[in-house]
Amino acid sequence: MATSKKPDYWLKAKRHLSKADPVLGRIIKTYKSETLMSRGSAFFSLARAIVGQQISVKAADSVWRKLAAGLGGEVLPQNALDADVALLRSCGLSGQKVIYLKELSQFFATRSRHNWHKKSDEEVIADLIAIKGIGKWSAEMFLIFHLMRADVFPIGDLGLRKAIEKHYNGSKAMPPAKMHKLAAQWQPYRTVATWYLWRSLDPVPVEY
């Protein structure tokens, strides 16, 4: 099993964000002992992203725990590829997500080298969306949680938009352009701002 690790820029980012944005500073202070963690597994990040598509963080965590238990304690490319469809469905995966997990497992079971750490964000996204079931959102989760890129702003994420609207606009709808303008003050650490905004809404830390 891969060992979890945190980004080396986290403390510097917290100081920058707290100084730049008092609202975010208060959120950071509330969760000051917590941090983004990476499991160091590309497959883990993408499989978690598939499981988490269009469901809450709490629901995704529950499905993942059932899936890991059903596959012998850990979700790996080969055991997911070999697993019976009925078993995967019984863990809470939709029929479409079963297909996506099988496709992802096949990809990792047959290809061992990717060099994603050496590629730009745009190049990584282009590589990943070629895999069935991996869209831009899942690729952005990969950038954040596996590659731990410091300045990812996944504006298409519903939870992020909800958190921004709650803390900056009285829970009223906010146009994406205005969100981008707000987030400009968080650069070059929009990943960290995003993580804390997620944390302000979710009962458990987001993990992919």
Coordinates of C-alpha atoms in Angstrom, one line a residue:
M1 CA 0.0 0.0 0.0
A2 CA 1.3 3.5 -0.9
T3 CA 2.4 5.8 1.8
S4 CA 0.6 9.1 2.2
K5 CA 2.5 12.4 1.8
K6 CA 1.7 16.1 1.9
P7 CA 2.9 18.9 -0.4
D8 CA 6.1 20.7 0.5
Y9 CA 4.5 24.0 -0.3
W10 CA 1.6 23.7 2.2
L11 CA 2.8 26.0 5.0
K12 CA 4.0 28.7 2.6
A13 CA 0.6 28.5 0.8
K14 CA -1.3 28.9 4.1
R15 CA 0.6 32.0 4.9
H16 CA 0.1 33.5 1.5
L17 CA -3.6 32.8 1.4
S18 CA -4.3 33.9 5.0
K19 CA -2.6 37.3 4.2
A20 CA -4.3 37.7 0.8
D21 CA -7.8 36.7 1.8
P22 CA -9.2 37.1 5.4
V23 CA -12.2 34.9 4.6
L24 CA -10.0 32.1 3.5
G25 CA -7.7 32.8 6.5
R26 CA -10.5 32.1 8.9
I27 CA -11.3 28.8 7.2
I28 CA -7.6 27.8 7.2
K29 CA -7.4 28.6 11.0
T30 CA -10.4 26.3 11.6
Y31 CA -8.6 23.4 9.9
K32 CA -5.0 24.4 10.6
S33 CA -3.9 20.9 11.6
E34 CA -5.2 19.3 8.4
T35 CA -3.6 19.1 4.9
L36 CA -4.0 17.7 1.5
M37 CA -2.5 14.2 1.4
S38 CA -1.5 12.1 -1.6
R39 CA -1.4 8.3 -1.5
G40 CA 1.3 8.3 -4.2
S41 CA -0.8 6.0 -6.5
A42 CA -2.0 7.2 -9.9
F43 CA -4.5 4.4 -10.1
F44 CA -5.8 5.2 -6.6
S45 CA -6.4 8.8 -7.5
L46 CA -8.3 8.1 -10.7
A47 CA -10.3 5.2 -9.4
R48 CA -11.4 7.3 -6.4
A49 CA -12.3 10.1 -8.9
I50 CA -14.5 7.7 -10.8
V51 CA -16.2 6.5 -7.6
G52 CA -16.7 10.1 -6.6
Q53 CA -18.3 11.4 -9.8
Q54 CA -21.7 13.1 -9.2
I55 CA -22.1 11.9 -5.6
S56 CA -21.2 13.5 -2.2
V57 CA -17.8 13.1 -0.5
K58 CA -19.5 11.1 2.3
A59 CA -21.2 8.8 -0.2
A60 CA -18.1 8.3 -2.2
D61 CA -16.1 7.4 0.9
S62 CA -18.7 4.8 1.8
V63 CA -18.7 3.2 -1.6
W64 CA -14.9 3.2 -1.7
R65 CA -14.7 1.4 1.7
K66 CA -17.1 -1.3 0.5
L67 CA -15.2 -1.6 -2.7
A68 CA -11.9 -2.1 -0.9
A69 CA -13.4 -4.6 1.4
G70 CA -14.9 -6.5 -1.5
L71 CA -11.6 -6.6 -3.3
G72 CA -9.7 -8.0 -0.4
G73 CA -8.7 -4.9 1.4
E74 CA -7.3 -2.7 -1.4
V75 CA -8.4 -1.6 -4.8
L76 CA -5.7 -2.5 -7.4
P77 CA -5.8 -2.6 -11.2
Q78 CA -5.6 -6.4 -11.5
N79 CA -8.1 -7.2 -8.7
A80 CA -10.6 -4.6 -10.0
L81 CA -10.1 -6.0 -13.6
D82 CA -10.7 -9.5 -12.4
A83 CA -13.7 -8.7 -10.2
D84 CA -17.2 -9.9 -11.1
V85 CA -19.5 -7.1 -12.2
A86 CA -22.1 -8.2 -9.7
L87 CA -19.6 -7.7 -6.9
L88 CA -18.7 -4.2 -8.0
R89 CA -22.4 -3.3 -8.4
S90 CA -23.0 -4.6 -4.8
C91 CA -20.4 -2.2 -3.5
G92 CA -22.5 0.7 -4.8
L93 CA -21.1 1.4 -8.2
S94 CA -23.5 2.2 -11.0
G95 CA -23.3 0.1 -14.2
Q96 CA -21.5 3.0 -16.0
K97 CA -19.0 3.4 -13.2
V98 CA -18.2 -0.4 -13.3
I99 CA -17.4 0.0 -17.0
Y100 CA -15.2 3.1 -16.3
L101 CA -13.3 1.3 -13.4
K102 CA -12.7 -1.8 -15.7
E103 CA -11.4 0.5 -18.5
L104 CA -9.1 2.3 -16.0
S105 CA -7.9 -1.0 -14.6
Q106 CA -7.1 -2.3 -18.1
F107 CA -5.1 0.9 -18.8
F108 CA -3.0 0.5 -15.7
A109 CA -2.6 -3.3 -16.0
T110 CA -1.1 -3.0 -19.5
R111 CA 0.9 0.3 -19.3
S112 CA 3.5 1.0 -16.6
R113 CA 5.2 4.2 -17.7
H114 CA 3.5 7.6 -18.0
N115 CA 6.0 10.4 -17.0
W116 CA 3.1 12.6 -15.9
H117 CA 5.3 14.3 -13.3
K118 CA 7.3 15.8 -16.2
K119 CA 4.3 17.0 -18.2
S120 CA 2.3 20.3 -17.9
D121 CA -1.2 20.4 -16.5
E122 CA -2.7 20.6 -19.9
E123 CA -0.6 17.7 -21.2
V124 CA -1.7 15.5 -18.3
I125 CA -5.4 16.4 -18.8
A126 CA -5.1 15.5 -22.5
D127 CA -3.5 12.1 -21.7
L128 CA -6.1 11.2 -19.1
I129 CA -9.3 12.2 -20.9
A130 CA -8.4 9.7 -23.5
I131 CA -9.3 7.0 -21.0
K132 CA -13.0 6.2 -21.0
G133 CA -14.7 7.6 -18.0
I134 CA -12.1 10.2 -17.2
G135 CA -13.2 13.7 -18.0
K136 CA -11.7 17.1 -17.1
W137 CA -13.0 17.0 -13.6
S138 CA -11.4 13.6 -12.8
A139 CA -8.1 14.8 -14.5
E140 CA -8.1 17.9 -12.3
M141 CA -8.6 15.7 -9.2
F142 CA -5.5 13.7 -10.4
L143 CA -3.5 16.9 -10.7
I144 CA -4.4 18.0 -7.2
F145 CA -4.3 14.7 -5.3
H146 CA -1.7 12.6 -7.1
L147 CA 0.7 15.1 -8.7
M148 CA -0.1 17.8 -6.0
R149 CA 0.1 20.6 -8.5
A150 CA -0.1 23.9 -6.5
D151 CA -2.3 26.0 -8.7
V152 CA -5.3 24.0 -9.9
F153 CA -8.7 25.6 -9.9
P154 CA -11.4 23.1 -10.8
I155 CA -14.2 25.6 -11.4
G156 CA -16.4 22.8 -12.7
D157 CA -16.6 21.2 -9.3
L158 CA -20.0 21.6 -7.7
G159 CA -18.6 21.5 -4.1
L160 CA -16.1 24.2 -4.9
R161 CA -18.7 26.5 -6.4
K162 CA -21.1 25.9 -3.5
A163 CA -18.3 26.8 -1.0
I164 CA -17.4 30.0 -2.9
E165 CA -21.0 31.1 -3.0
K166 CA -21.5 30.3 0.7
H167 CA -18.5 32.2 1.9
Y168 CA -18.3 35.0 -0.6
N169 CA -21.8 35.6 -1.9
G170 CA -24.3 34.8 0.8
S171 CA -25.0 31.3 -0.7
K172 CA -26.4 33.1 -3.8
A173 CA -25.4 32.0 -7.4
M174 CA -22.1 33.5 -8.6
P175 CA -21.0 33.6 -12.3
P176 CA -17.9 31.6 -13.1
A177 CA -16.1 34.7 -14.4
K178 CA -16.6 36.3 -11.0
M179 CA -15.2 33.2 -9.3
H180 CA -12.1 33.3 -11.5
K181 CA -11.6 36.9 -10.6
L182 CA -12.0 36.1 -6.9
A183 CA -9.5 33.2 -7.2
A184 CA -6.9 35.4 -8.8
Q185 CA -5.8 36.5 -5.3
W186 CA -5.1 32.9 -4.4
Q187 CA -2.5 32.3 -7.1
P188 CA -0.1 30.5 -7.2
Y189 CA -1.9 28.3 -4.6
R190 CA -5.4 27.9 -5.9
T191 CA -5.1 24.1 -5.1
V192 CA -4.7 24.9 -1.4
A193 CA -7.6 27.4 -1.5
T194 CA -9.8 24.9 -3.2
W195 CA -8.9 22.2 -0.6
Y196 CA -9.8 24.4 2.3
L197 CA -13.1 25.5 0.7
W198 CA -14.0 21.9 0.2
R199 CA -13.0 21.2 3.8
S200 CA -15.3 23.9 5.0
L201 CA -18.3 22.0 3.6
D202 CA -17.5 18.3 4.0
P203 CA -17.6 16.2 7.2
V204 CA -14.4 14.4 6.2
P205 CA -11.4 15.7 4.2
V206 CA -11.7 15.2 0.4
E207 CA -9.5 12.4 -0.8
Y208 CA -8.8 11.2 -4.4

